[in-house]
Coordinates of C-alpha atoms in Angstrom, one line a residue:
Chain A
M217 CA -10.8 -21.7 -13.7
S218 CA -7.3 -20.4 -13.0
R219 CA -4.7 -22.6 -11.3
E220 CA -4.8 -20.4 -8.2
L221 CA -8.6 -20.7 -7.9
L222 CA -8.3 -24.4 -8.3
L223 CA -5.6 -24.6 -5.6
N224 CA -7.6 -22.4 -3.3
T225 CA -10.7 -24.6 -3.7
V226 CA -8.6 -27.7 -3.0
L227 CA -7.1 -26.2 0.1
A228 CA -10.5 -25.0 1.4
L229 CA -12.0 -28.4 0.9
L230 CA -9.1 -30.3 2.3
L231 CA -9.2 -28.1 5.4
L232 CA -12.9 -28.7 5.7
A233 CA -12.5 -32.4 5.3
L234 CA -9.8 -32.8 8.0
P235 CA -12.0 -32.6 11.1
F236 CA -14.7 -34.8 9.5
G237 CA -12.0 -37.4 8.9
A238 CA -10.8 -37.0 12.5
F239 CA -14.5 -37.3 13.7
A240 CA -14.9 -40.5 11.7
L241 CA -11.7 -41.9 13.3
D242 CA -13.0 -40.8 16.7
E243 CA -9.9 -38.6 17.2
P244 CA -11.2 -35.4 18.6
F245 CA -7.6 -34.1 19.2
Y246 CA -7.2 -33.9 15.4
I247 CA -10.3 -31.8 15.1
D248 CA -8.7 -29.2 17.4
L249 CA -5.5 -29.4 15.3
A250 CA -7.6 -28.5 12.2
T251 CA -9.2 -25.7 14.2
R252 CA -5.7 -24.4 15.0
M253 CA -4.9 -24.3 11.3
V254 CA -8.0 -22.4 10.6
V255 CA -7.5 -19.8 13.4
L256 CA -3.8 -19.2 12.7
G257 CA -4.7 -19.0 9.0
L258 CA -7.2 -16.2 9.9
A259 CA -4.7 -14.4 12.0
A260 CA -2.1 -14.5 9.2
T261 CA -4.8 -13.4 6.7
G262 CA -5.1 -10.3 8.8
L263 CA -1.3 -9.8 8.6
N264 CA -1.4 -10.5 4.9
L265 CA -3.5 -7.4 4.3
A266 CA -0.7 -5.2 5.8
L267 CA 2.3 -7.3 4.7
G268 CA 1.1 -8.8 1.4
V269 CA -1.0 -6.1 -0.1
G270 CA 0.5 -3.1 1.6
G271 CA 4.1 -4.2 1.9
L272 CA 4.1 -3.3 5.6
V273 CA 6.3 -5.9 7.5
S274 CA 4.6 -5.6 10.9
F275 CA 6.6 -7.5 13.6
G276 CA 4.0 -6.6 16.1
H277 CA 0.8 -8.3 15.1
A278 CA 0.9 -10.5 18.2
A279 CA -0.3 -7.4 20.0
F280 CA -3.6 -7.5 18.1
F281 CA -3.8 -11.3 18.3
G282 CA -3.3 -11.1 22.1
V283 CA -5.7 -8.2 22.6
G284 CA -8.4 -10.3 20.8
G285 CA -7.5 -13.2 23.0
Y286 CA -7.8 -11.2 26.2
V287 CA -11.1 -9.8 25.1
A288 CA -12.5 -13.3 24.9
G289 CA -10.8 -14.4 28.1
V290 CA -11.8 -11.4 30.2
M291 CA -15.4 -11.5 28.9
A292 CA -15.7 -15.2 29.6
T293 CA -14.3 -14.7 33.1
H294 CA -16.6 -11.8 34.0
A295 CA -19.7 -13.4 32.4
F296 CA -19.0 -16.7 34.3
N297 CA -18.7 -14.8 37.6
A298 CA -21.7 -12.6 36.7
E299 CA -19.7 -9.5 37.4
P300 CA -19.6 -6.3 35.2
I301 CA -16.3 -5.6 33.5
F302 CA -16.2 -2.3 35.3
A303 CA -18.7 -0.4 37.3
A304 CA -17.5 3.2 37.2
P305 CA -18.0 5.7 35.6
F306 CA -20.7 3.6 34.0
T307 CA -21.5 -0.1 34.2
L308 CA -20.2 -2.3 31.4
S309 CA -21.6 -5.7 31.8
A310 CA -19.9 -8.8 30.4
T311 CA -21.4 -11.1 27.9
D312 CA -20.6 -14.6 26.8
L313 CA -22.1 -14.1 23.3
M314 CA -19.5 -14.8 20.7
P315 CA -20.7 -12.3 18.1
V316 CA -20.5 -9.4 20.7
I317 CA -17.0 -10.7 21.7
W318 CA -15.9 -10.9 18.1
I319 CA -16.9 -7.3 17.5
A320 CA -15.3 -6.2 20.7
A321 CA -12.1 -8.0 19.9
M322 CA -11.9 -6.4 16.4
G323 CA -12.8 -3.0 17.8
L324 CA -10.2 -3.1 20.6
A325 CA -7.5 -4.5 18.3
A326 CA -8.3 -1.7 15.8
L327 CA -8.2 0.9 18.6
V328 CA -4.8 -0.3 19.8
A329 CA -3.6 -0.4 16.2
L330 CA -4.6 3.2 15.5
P331 CA -1.9 4.9 17.6
I332 CA 0.7 2.2 16.9
G333 CA 0.1 2.6 13.2
A334 CA 0.0 6.3 13.3
I335 CA 3.5 6.4 14.9
S336 CA 5.1 3.3 13.2
L337 CA 4.0 4.3 9.7
R338 CA 6.1 7.4 9.9
T339 CA 9.0 5.1 9.5
S340 CA 9.7 2.4 6.9
G341 CA 11.9 -0.6 6.3
V342 CA 13.8 -1.9 9.3
Y343 CA 12.7 0.9 11.5
F344 CA 9.1 0.0 10.9
I345 CA 9.8 -3.6 11.8
M346 CA 11.5 -2.6 15.0
I347 CA 8.9 0.0 16.1
T348 CA 6.0 -2.4 15.6
L349 CA 8.0 -5.0 17.6
A350 CA 8.7 -2.5 20.4
F351 CA 5.0 -1.6 20.7
A352 CA 3.9 -5.2 20.8
Q353 CA 6.5 -5.9 23.6
M354 CA 5.0 -3.0 25.5
V355 CA 1.6 -4.6 25.3
Y356 CA 3.2 -7.9 26.3
Y357 CA 4.8 -6.5 29.4
F358 CA 1.6 -4.7 30.3
A359 CA -0.3 -8.0 30.3
I360 CA 2.4 -9.7 32.4
S361 CA 2.3 -6.9 35.0
W362 CA -1.5 -6.8 35.3
P363 CA -2.4 -9.3 38.0
A364 CA -6.1 -9.0 37.8
Y365 CA -6.2 -11.2 34.7
G366 CA -3.5 -13.8 35.7
G367 CA -0.4 -11.8 34.9
E368 CA 2.3 -14.1 33.7
D369 CA 0.3 -17.2 34.4
G370 CA -2.4 -16.3 32.0
L371 CA -6.2 -16.7 32.2
A372 CA -8.2 -19.8 31.8
L373 CA -11.7 -19.8 30.4
S374 CA -13.9 -22.1 32.4
V375 CA -16.2 -22.7 29.5
R376 CA -16.3 -21.5 25.9
N377 CA -18.5 -18.5 25.2
A378 CA -21.8 -19.1 23.6
L379 CA -23.3 -18.8 20.1
P380 CA -27.1 -19.3 20.2
G381 CA -28.1 -22.4 18.4
F382 CA -24.7 -24.0 18.5
D383 CA -22.9 -26.2 21.1
T384 CA -19.6 -24.4 21.2
A385 CA -18.1 -26.9 23.6
D386 CA -18.3 -29.5 20.8
S387 CA -15.0 -29.6 18.9
L388 CA -16.5 -30.2 15.5
T389 CA -19.1 -27.4 15.9
F390 CA -16.4 -25.0 17.1
F391 CA -14.3 -25.9 14.1
L392 CA -17.2 -25.1 11.8
I393 CA -17.7 -21.7 13.5
C394 CA -14.0 -20.9 13.1
Y395 CA -14.1 -22.1 9.5
A396 CA -17.0 -19.9 8.7
M397 CA -15.1 -16.9 10.2
L398 CA -12.0 -17.8 8.1
M399 CA -14.1 -17.8 4.9
A400 CA -15.6 -14.5 6.0
G401 CA -12.1 -13.1 6.6
L402 CA -10.9 -14.3 3.2
A403 CA -14.0 -12.8 1.6
A404 CA -13.2 -9.5 3.4
F405 CA -9.6 -9.7 2.2
T406 CA -10.7 -10.2 -1.4
I407 CA -13.3 -7.4 -1.4
L408 CA -10.8 -5.0 0.2
R409 CA -8.0 -5.9 -2.2
N410 CA -10.3 -5.4 -5.3
S411 CA -11.7 -2.1 -4.1
R412 CA -10.5 1.4 -4.7
F413 CA -8.9 1.3 -1.3
G414 CA -7.0 -1.9 -2.2
T415 CA -5.8 -0.3 -5.5
A416 CA -4.4 2.6 -3.5
L417 CA -2.8 0.3 -1.0
E418 CA -1.2 -1.8 -3.6
A419 CA 0.0 1.3 -5.4
A420 CA 1.5 2.5 -2.0
R421 CA 3.5 -0.8 -1.9
Q422 CA 4.6 -0.7 -5.5
N423 CA 5.6 3.0 -5.7
E424 CA 4.5 5.5 -3.1
I425 CA 5.7 8.5 -5.1
R426 CA 3.3 7.5 -7.9
L427 CA 0.5 7.4 -5.4
A428 CA 1.4 10.8 -3.9
A429 CA 1.8 12.3 -7.4
V430 CA -1.8 11.5 -8.2
G431 CA -3.0 13.2 -5.0
V432 CA -3.4 10.4 -2.5
A433 CA -1.3 10.5 0.7
P434 CA 0.3 7.0 1.2
F435 CA 0.4 7.4 5.0
R436 CA -3.4 7.6 5.3
V437 CA -4.0 4.6 3.1
R438 CA -1.4 2.5 5.1
R439 CA -2.8 3.6 8.4
A440 CA -6.3 2.4 7.4
A441 CA -4.9 -0.9 6.1
F442 CA -2.9 -1.4 9.3
V443 CA -6.0 -0.9 11.5
L444 CA -8.2 -3.2 9.3
S445 CA -5.4 -5.8 9.3
A446 CA -5.2 -5.6 13.1
A447 CA -8.9 -6.0 13.5
L448 CA -8.9 -9.3 11.5
T449 CA -5.9 -10.6 13.5
G450 CA -7.8 -9.6 16.7
L451 CA -10.8 -11.6 15.7
A452 CA -8.5 -14.6 15.2
G453 CA -7.1 -14.0 18.6
A454 CA -10.5 -14.2 20.2
L455 CA -11.1 -17.6 18.5
Y456 CA -7.7 -18.8 19.5
A457 CA -8.4 -18.1 23.2
E458 CA -11.7 -20.0 22.8
L459 CA -10.0 -22.9 21.1
N460 CA -7.4 -23.3 23.9
K461 CA -9.8 -22.2 26.7
F462 CA -6.8 -20.2 27.8
V463 CA -5.1 -16.9 27.1
S464 CA -1.7 -15.9 28.3
P465 CA 0.9 -13.2 27.5
S466 CA 2.6 -15.7 25.2
M467 CA -0.1 -14.8 22.7
L468 CA 1.3 -11.3 22.8
S469 CA 5.0 -12.2 22.6
W470 CA 7.3 -11.5 19.6
H471 CA 7.5 -15.2 19.0
M472 CA 3.8 -15.0 17.9
S473 CA 4.5 -12.0 15.7
G474 CA 7.3 -14.1 14.1
I475 CA 5.1 -17.1 13.6
L476 CA 2.5 -15.0 11.8
I477 CA 5.1 -13.6 9.4
V478 CA 6.4 -17.1 8.9
L479 CA 2.9 -18.3 8.0
V480 CA 2.5 -15.6 5.4
I481 CA 5.9 -16.2 3.8
L482 CA 5.5 -20.0 3.8
G483 CA 2.2 -19.8 2.1
G484 CA 2.8 -16.9 -0.3
V485 CA 3.0 -13.2 0.5
G486 CA 0.0 -11.3 -0.8
R487 CA -1.8 -14.5 -2.1
L488 CA -5.4 -15.0 -0.9
F489 CA -4.8 -18.5 0.4
G490 CA -1.1 -18.0 1.3
P491 CA -1.7 -17.6 5.0
V492 CA -4.1 -20.6 5.0
A493 CA -1.6 -22.8 3.2
G494 CA 1.1 -21.5 5.5
A495 CA -0.9 -22.3 8.6
M496 CA -1.8 -25.8 7.3
L497 CA 1.8 -26.6 6.7
Y498 CA 3.0 -25.1 9.9
V499 CA 0.6 -26.9 12.2
F500 CA 1.2 -30.1 10.3
L501 CA 5.0 -29.8 10.8
E502 CA 4.5 -28.8 14.4
F503 CA 2.5 -31.9 14.9
V504 CA 4.5 -34.4 12.9
L505 CA 8.0 -33.1 13.6
G506 CA 7.1 -32.0 17.1
G507 CA 6.2 -35.6 17.9
L508 CA 9.6 -36.7 16.8
T509 CA 11.8 -34.1 18.4
E510 CA 11.5 -31.1 20.6
R511 CA 13.8 -29.3 18.3
W512 CA 11.3 -29.4 15.4
Q513 CA 11.7 -25.7 14.7
L514 CA 15.2 -26.5 13.3
F515 CA 13.4 -28.3 10.5
L516 CA 10.9 -25.5 10.1
G517 CA 13.9 -23.1 9.8
L518 CA 15.3 -25.3 7.0
I519 CA 12.0 -25.4 5.2
L520 CA 11.7 -21.6 5.5
L521 CA 15.2 -21.2 4.1
G522 CA 14.2 -23.4 1.2
V523 CA 11.1 -21.3 0.5
V524 CA 12.9 -18.0 0.7
L525 CA 15.8 -19.3 -1.5
F526 CA 13.9 -21.4 -4.1
A527 CA 10.2 -20.6 -3.9
R528 CA 9.8 -16.9 -3.4
G529 CA 6.1 -17.1 -4.0
G530 CA 5.7 -19.6 -1.1
L531 CA 3.5 -22.7 -1.4
V532 CA 0.9 -21.0 -3.4
G533 CA 3.5 -19.5 -5.7
L534 CA 5.0 -22.9 -6.2
L535 CA 1.7 -24.6 -7.0
A536 CA -0.2 -21.9 -8.8
G537 CA 2.5 -19.8 -10.4
K538 CA 2.9 -16.0 -10.4
P539 CA 0.1 -13.8 -9.3
R540 CA -2.0 -12.2 -12.1
H541 CA -2.5 -8.5 -11.8
G542 CA -5.0 -6.6 -13.8
Chain B
M198 CA -2.1 39.8 -20.6
A199 CA -3.7 36.9 -18.7
E200 CA -2.9 36.5 -15.1
P201 CA -0.3 33.7 -14.6
L202 CA -1.7 30.4 -13.4
L203 CA 1.5 29.4 -11.7
Q204 CA 3.9 31.9 -10.2
I205 CA 7.3 31.0 -8.7
R206 CA 8.9 33.7 -6.6
N207 CA 12.4 33.8 -5.4
L208 CA 12.6 30.1 -4.9
K209 CA 15.8 28.8 -3.3
K210 CA 17.0 25.2 -2.6
S211 CA 20.4 24.1 -1.5
F212 CA 21.9 20.7 -1.1
G213 CA 24.8 21.3 1.3
A214 CA 27.0 23.9 -0.6
L215 CA 25.3 23.2 -3.9
R216 CA 22.7 25.9 -4.8
A217 CA 20.4 23.8 -6.9
T218 CA 17.8 26.5 -7.2
N219 CA 19.1 30.0 -6.7
D220 CA 16.5 32.7 -6.4
V221 CA 14.3 31.5 -9.3
S222 CA 11.2 33.4 -10.4
I223 CA 9.2 32.2 -13.3
D224 CA 5.6 31.9 -14.2
L225 CA 3.2 29.9 -16.3
R226 CA 0.4 31.6 -18.2
P227 CA -2.8 30.1 -19.3
G228 CA -2.6 28.5 -22.8
E229 CA 1.2 28.5 -23.1
V230 CA 4.0 26.1 -23.3
H231 CA 6.9 27.4 -21.2
A232 CA 10.1 25.4 -21.8
L233 CA 12.8 25.1 -19.2
I234 CA 16.2 24.5 -20.8
G235 CA 19.7 24.3 -19.5
P236 CA 22.7 22.1 -19.3
N237 CA 22.7 18.9 -17.3
G238 CA 22.9 19.7 -13.6
A239 CA 21.4 23.1 -14.0
G240 CA 18.7 22.3 -11.5
K241 CA 15.7 21.8 -13.9
S242 CA 14.5 18.7 -12.3
T243 CA 15.0 20.1 -8.8
L244 CA 12.8 23.0 -9.8
M245 CA 10.2 20.6 -11.0
H246 CA 10.4 18.7 -7.7
L247 CA 9.9 22.0 -5.8
I248 CA 6.9 23.0 -7.8
S249 CA 5.2 19.6 -7.5
G250 CA 5.9 19.4 -3.8
F251 CA 8.3 16.5 -3.9
L252 CA 11.0 18.7 -2.4
K253 CA 10.5 21.6 0.1
P254 CA 12.2 24.9 -0.8
D255 CA 14.5 26.7 1.6
A256 CA 12.9 30.0 0.8
G257 CA 10.6 31.6 -1.7
E258 CA 7.0 31.0 -2.6
I259 CA 4.8 29.2 -5.1
L260 CA 1.4 30.5 -6.1
F261 CA -1.0 28.4 -8.0
D262 CA -4.4 29.5 -9.2
G263 CA -4.3 32.5 -6.8
Q264 CA -3.4 30.3 -3.8
D265 CA -0.1 30.1 -1.9
I266 CA 0.8 26.4 -2.1
T267 CA 4.3 26.6 -0.7
G268 CA 3.2 24.7 2.5
I269 CA 1.1 22.1 0.7
D270 CA 2.5 18.6 0.2
M271 CA 2.7 16.7 -3.1
P272 CA -0.6 14.9 -2.8
G273 CA -2.3 18.2 -1.9
R274 CA -0.8 19.9 -4.9
A275 CA -1.9 17.1 -7.2
R276 CA -5.4 17.4 -5.9
L277 CA -5.3 21.2 -6.6
G278 CA -4.5 20.3 -10.3
L279 CA -0.7 20.1 -10.7
G280 CA -0.1 17.0 -12.9
R281 CA 3.5 16.0 -13.3
T282 CA 5.5 13.4 -15.0
F283 CA 8.9 12.2 -13.8
Q284 CA 12.2 12.3 -15.6
I285 CA 12.7 8.6 -14.7
S286 CA 9.2 7.0 -15.2
S287 CA 7.5 6.5 -11.9
L288 CA 4.7 4.0 -12.2
A289 CA 3.1 1.1 -10.3
P290 CA 5.1 -1.6 -12.2
D291 CA 2.8 -4.6 -11.4
F292 CA -0.4 -2.8 -12.5
S293 CA -1.4 -2.7 -16.1
A294 CA -1.3 0.5 -18.0
L295 CA -5.0 0.8 -17.6
R296 CA -4.9 0.3 -13.8
N297 CA -2.2 2.9 -13.5
V298 CA -4.5 5.4 -15.1
M299 CA -7.5 4.1 -13.2
L300 CA -5.6 5.0 -10.0
A301 CA -5.4 8.6 -11.2
V302 CA -9.1 8.6 -12.0
Q303 CA -10.1 7.4 -8.6
A304 CA -7.7 9.9 -7.0
R305 CA -9.3 12.7 -9.0
Q306 CA -12.7 11.5 -7.8
G307 CA -11.4 11.6 -4.2
S308 CA -12.6 8.0 -3.7
S309 CA -9.6 6.0 -2.5
F310 CA -11.3 5.2 0.8
R311 CA -14.1 3.1 -0.7
F312 CA -13.8 -0.4 0.4
I313 CA -16.5 -2.5 -1.2
R314 CA -17.1 -2.1 -4.9
P315 CA -14.5 -3.9 -7.2
V316 CA -12.6 -1.6 -9.5
R317 CA -12.2 -4.1 -12.3
S318 CA -15.8 -3.8 -13.4
D319 CA -16.3 -0.1 -12.6
P320 CA -17.1 1.9 -15.7
S321 CA -16.7 5.2 -13.9
L322 CA -13.0 4.3 -13.6
I323 CA -12.4 2.3 -16.7
E324 CA -14.0 4.7 -19.3
P325 CA -12.1 7.9 -18.4
A326 CA -8.9 5.8 -18.0
M327 CA -9.3 4.3 -21.5
A328 CA -10.1 7.7 -22.9
A329 CA -6.8 9.0 -21.5
L330 CA -4.9 6.0 -22.8
E331 CA -6.3 6.4 -26.3
R332 CA -5.5 10.1 -26.4
T333 CA -1.8 9.2 -25.8
G334 CA -1.9 6.3 -28.3
L335 CA -1.7 3.6 -25.7
G336 CA -5.2 2.2 -26.2
A337 CA -4.0 -1.1 -27.6
R338 CA -1.5 -1.5 -24.7
A339 CA -4.0 -1.0 -21.9
Q340 CA -3.7 -4.5 -20.4
I341 CA 0.1 -4.7 -20.4
P342 CA 1.8 -4.3 -17.0
A343 CA 3.7 -1.1 -16.8
A344 CA 6.9 -3.0 -16.1
E345 CA 6.7 -4.6 -19.6
L346 CA 6.0 -1.4 -21.5
S347 CA 8.8 0.1 -23.6
H348 CA 10.7 3.1 -22.3
G349 CA 8.8 5.5 -24.6
E350 CA 5.4 3.9 -23.8
R351 CA 6.1 4.5 -20.1
R352 CA 6.6 8.2 -20.9
Q353 CA 3.2 8.2 -22.7
L354 CA 1.6 6.4 -19.8
E355 CA 2.9 9.1 -17.4
I356 CA 1.2 11.7 -19.6
A357 CA -2.0 9.7 -19.7
I358 CA -2.0 9.7 -15.9
A359 CA -1.6 13.5 -15.8
L360 CA -4.5 13.8 -18.3
A361 CA -6.7 11.5 -16.3
L362 CA -6.0 13.7 -13.2
G363 CA -7.7 16.6 -15.1
A364 CA -4.7 18.7 -14.3
K365 CA -5.0 22.5 -14.5
A366 CA -1.3 22.8 -15.3
F367 CA 1.1 20.1 -16.6
L368 CA 4.7 19.7 -15.4
F369 CA 6.5 17.5 -17.9
D370 CA 10.0 16.5 -17.1
E371 CA 11.7 15.3 -20.3
P372 CA 8.7 13.6 -21.8
M373 CA 10.6 12.8 -25.0
A374 CA 13.6 11.2 -23.5
G375 CA 14.1 7.7 -24.9
M376 CA 11.6 8.2 -27.7
G377 CA 12.3 7.6 -31.3
P378 CA 12.0 10.4 -33.8
E379 CA 8.5 9.3 -34.9
S380 CA 7.1 9.2 -31.4
S381 CA 8.8 12.5 -30.6
K382 CA 7.0 14.1 -33.5
T383 CA 3.6 12.6 -32.5
L384 CA 4.2 13.9 -29.0
T385 CA 5.1 17.3 -30.2
T386 CA 1.9 17.6 -32.1
F387 CA 0.0 16.3 -29.1
L388 CA 1.6 18.8 -26.7
D389 CA 0.9 21.6 -29.2
R390 CA -2.8 20.9 -28.9
L391 CA -2.7 20.1 -25.1
R392 CA -1.8 23.8 -24.3
R393 CA -5.4 24.7 -25.1
E394 CA -6.6 22.5 -22.2
A395 CA -4.0 23.6 -19.7
P396 CA -0.6 25.3 -19.8
V397 CA 2.6 23.1 -19.9
L398 CA 5.8 23.7 -18.1
L399 CA 8.2 21.6 -20.1
I400 CA 11.7 20.4 -19.4
E401 CA 13.1 19.0 -22.7
H402 CA 16.5 18.4 -24.2
D403 CA 15.1 17.9 -27.7
M404 CA 15.7 21.5 -29.1
D405 CA 13.6 20.9 -32.2
A406 CA 10.7 20.1 -30.0
V407 CA 11.4 23.1 -27.7
F408 CA 11.7 25.6 -30.5
A409 CA 8.5 24.2 -32.2
L410 CA 6.4 24.2 -29.1
A411 CA 7.5 26.9 -26.7
D412 CA 5.7 30.2 -26.4
R413 CA 8.4 31.2 -23.9
I414 CA 11.7 29.7 -22.9
S415 CA 13.6 30.1 -19.6
V416 CA 17.2 29.2 -19.5
L417 CA 18.5 27.7 -16.2
V418 CA 22.3 27.7 -15.5
Y419 CA 23.8 26.7 -12.2
G420 CA 20.4 27.0 -10.5
S421 CA 19.7 30.5 -11.8
V422 CA 17.4 31.7 -14.6
I423 CA 19.8 33.7 -16.9
A424 CA 17.1 34.6 -19.4
T425 CA 13.4 34.3 -20.1
G426 CA 11.8 35.2 -23.4
T427 CA 10.3 34.1 -26.7
V428 CA 12.1 31.6 -28.9
E429 CA 13.5 34.4 -31.0
E430 CA 14.7 36.4 -28.0
I431 CA 16.4 33.3 -26.6
R432 CA 18.1 32.4 -29.9
R433 CA 19.5 36.0 -30.1
N434 CA 20.5 36.2 -26.4
A435 CA 24.3 36.4 -26.2
D436 CA 24.5 35.0 -22.6
V437 CA 22.4 32.0 -23.6
R438 CA 24.5 31.4 -26.7
S439 CA 27.7 31.3 -24.6
A440 CA 26.2 29.3 -21.8
Y441 CA 24.3 26.8 -23.6
L442 CA 23.5 27.2 -27.3
G443 CA 27.1 28.1 -28.2
D444 CA 27.6 25.2 -30.5
M445 CA 24.2 25.5 -32.1
P446 CA 23.3 27.3 -35.4

């Protein structure tokens, strides 16, 4: 067993143990804290596909996170009021079934990512960062100026959506649902990275001229990765809305894009459990330091500085050493 | 005489006031090694970039296998069968030598958009890639990351990649640069046999290798071809002697 696999197993078990500990202590709030780690970890795993494997520093992933969140929120609202989502030109009825909402969230996030990626990926470096940011801000202002779903105030979910056979209102049950989705997301990440597509994507990051010289257009590979990455982050967005029973434009704002990047860097860029480790540390700091001072992000900044200066591989790099390539 | 596989007609490329490629017309015939020689800055690598599609010409046309490929980009030309190496090795540094070649194998199979099956245990990628590595003498170095290979080994790896692409024509930009005399000799023997598989357009400064290998030589000076001919013709050519070979026996 390699050190990284051992570390990943420990992290996965620790994360799984947290809410049970909280349950035993009868502290349901801590269960939601663990769920927050899981959901943010999944969102950042989506980003890790673009940023870590593909080297695409997207500063606009909040757009996909928020789109996923709004899919869950809008569906829940319409389903609760027993109204169709729209009636013309055909009737699209709402559902409160989580699996349908998850697929819709991934699908819509991917659909939004397709034009954003097609345009942004014609640039690189700082320009790519800025264009993805600009697109995400467009989605943000669109949400603010659309009064039907709460505009600036956001949209509350009266009840969580349903998963047959599970009591989604129960914190521990909902944690387990999210945890299962995180594991599925990590499995998808692994499979993609190990596939021919993943090979081409990694080659595009390492040396795009080499990829072009063997006959594969780097742009097409990156665009597909961007869309897949957005879908995964969109799925996390839907779970995030369910967790908070609330969705607002803040999910779409550039702060959120920044947090997702921070999670990936804290944990370890391109490492399977990097985003999970990053999310665990981030939520922990947010809770512990946030309880001490409102200015807790100052300390987060210092930690981030330390990681960038002294531990380029993030937490996973620090604990498990350099990645092994084959 | 056999129809040329690759024809370059009146190709022009300028960088500002510098005419890097000035009305160049050359061709590559089946089964031959055609060497491009010329002093530094003569525009040899620029010409290689124009043929592989890395640069776009200002004017002129390139025909390959009977098709006008002037408007096709580098990935498209690679798929048609132009396999090139770079003057400065261009590899995926984190990948092992084997995975660098496996990338070429999957590109040749047109399968870079398969998302499920892991590559590490895929014999349809590994076997052709290992075969290409062994042909270039890198079989024992398959698992070493490209970044840790020696300079000469990287040149060999670039050739292995071009082999794995199943190229119909090879464009080799100074494959012997940085190699010791032993490796240069081995590579000369290798290229001598390679021409039977596909013709080679070769940029090389090692004149022993050029004179040993080339069926024809074109001499490029200031972006223009001043002479094309057999080794003997080029040796005798007065313009070439004064421009380039002046100090040679």
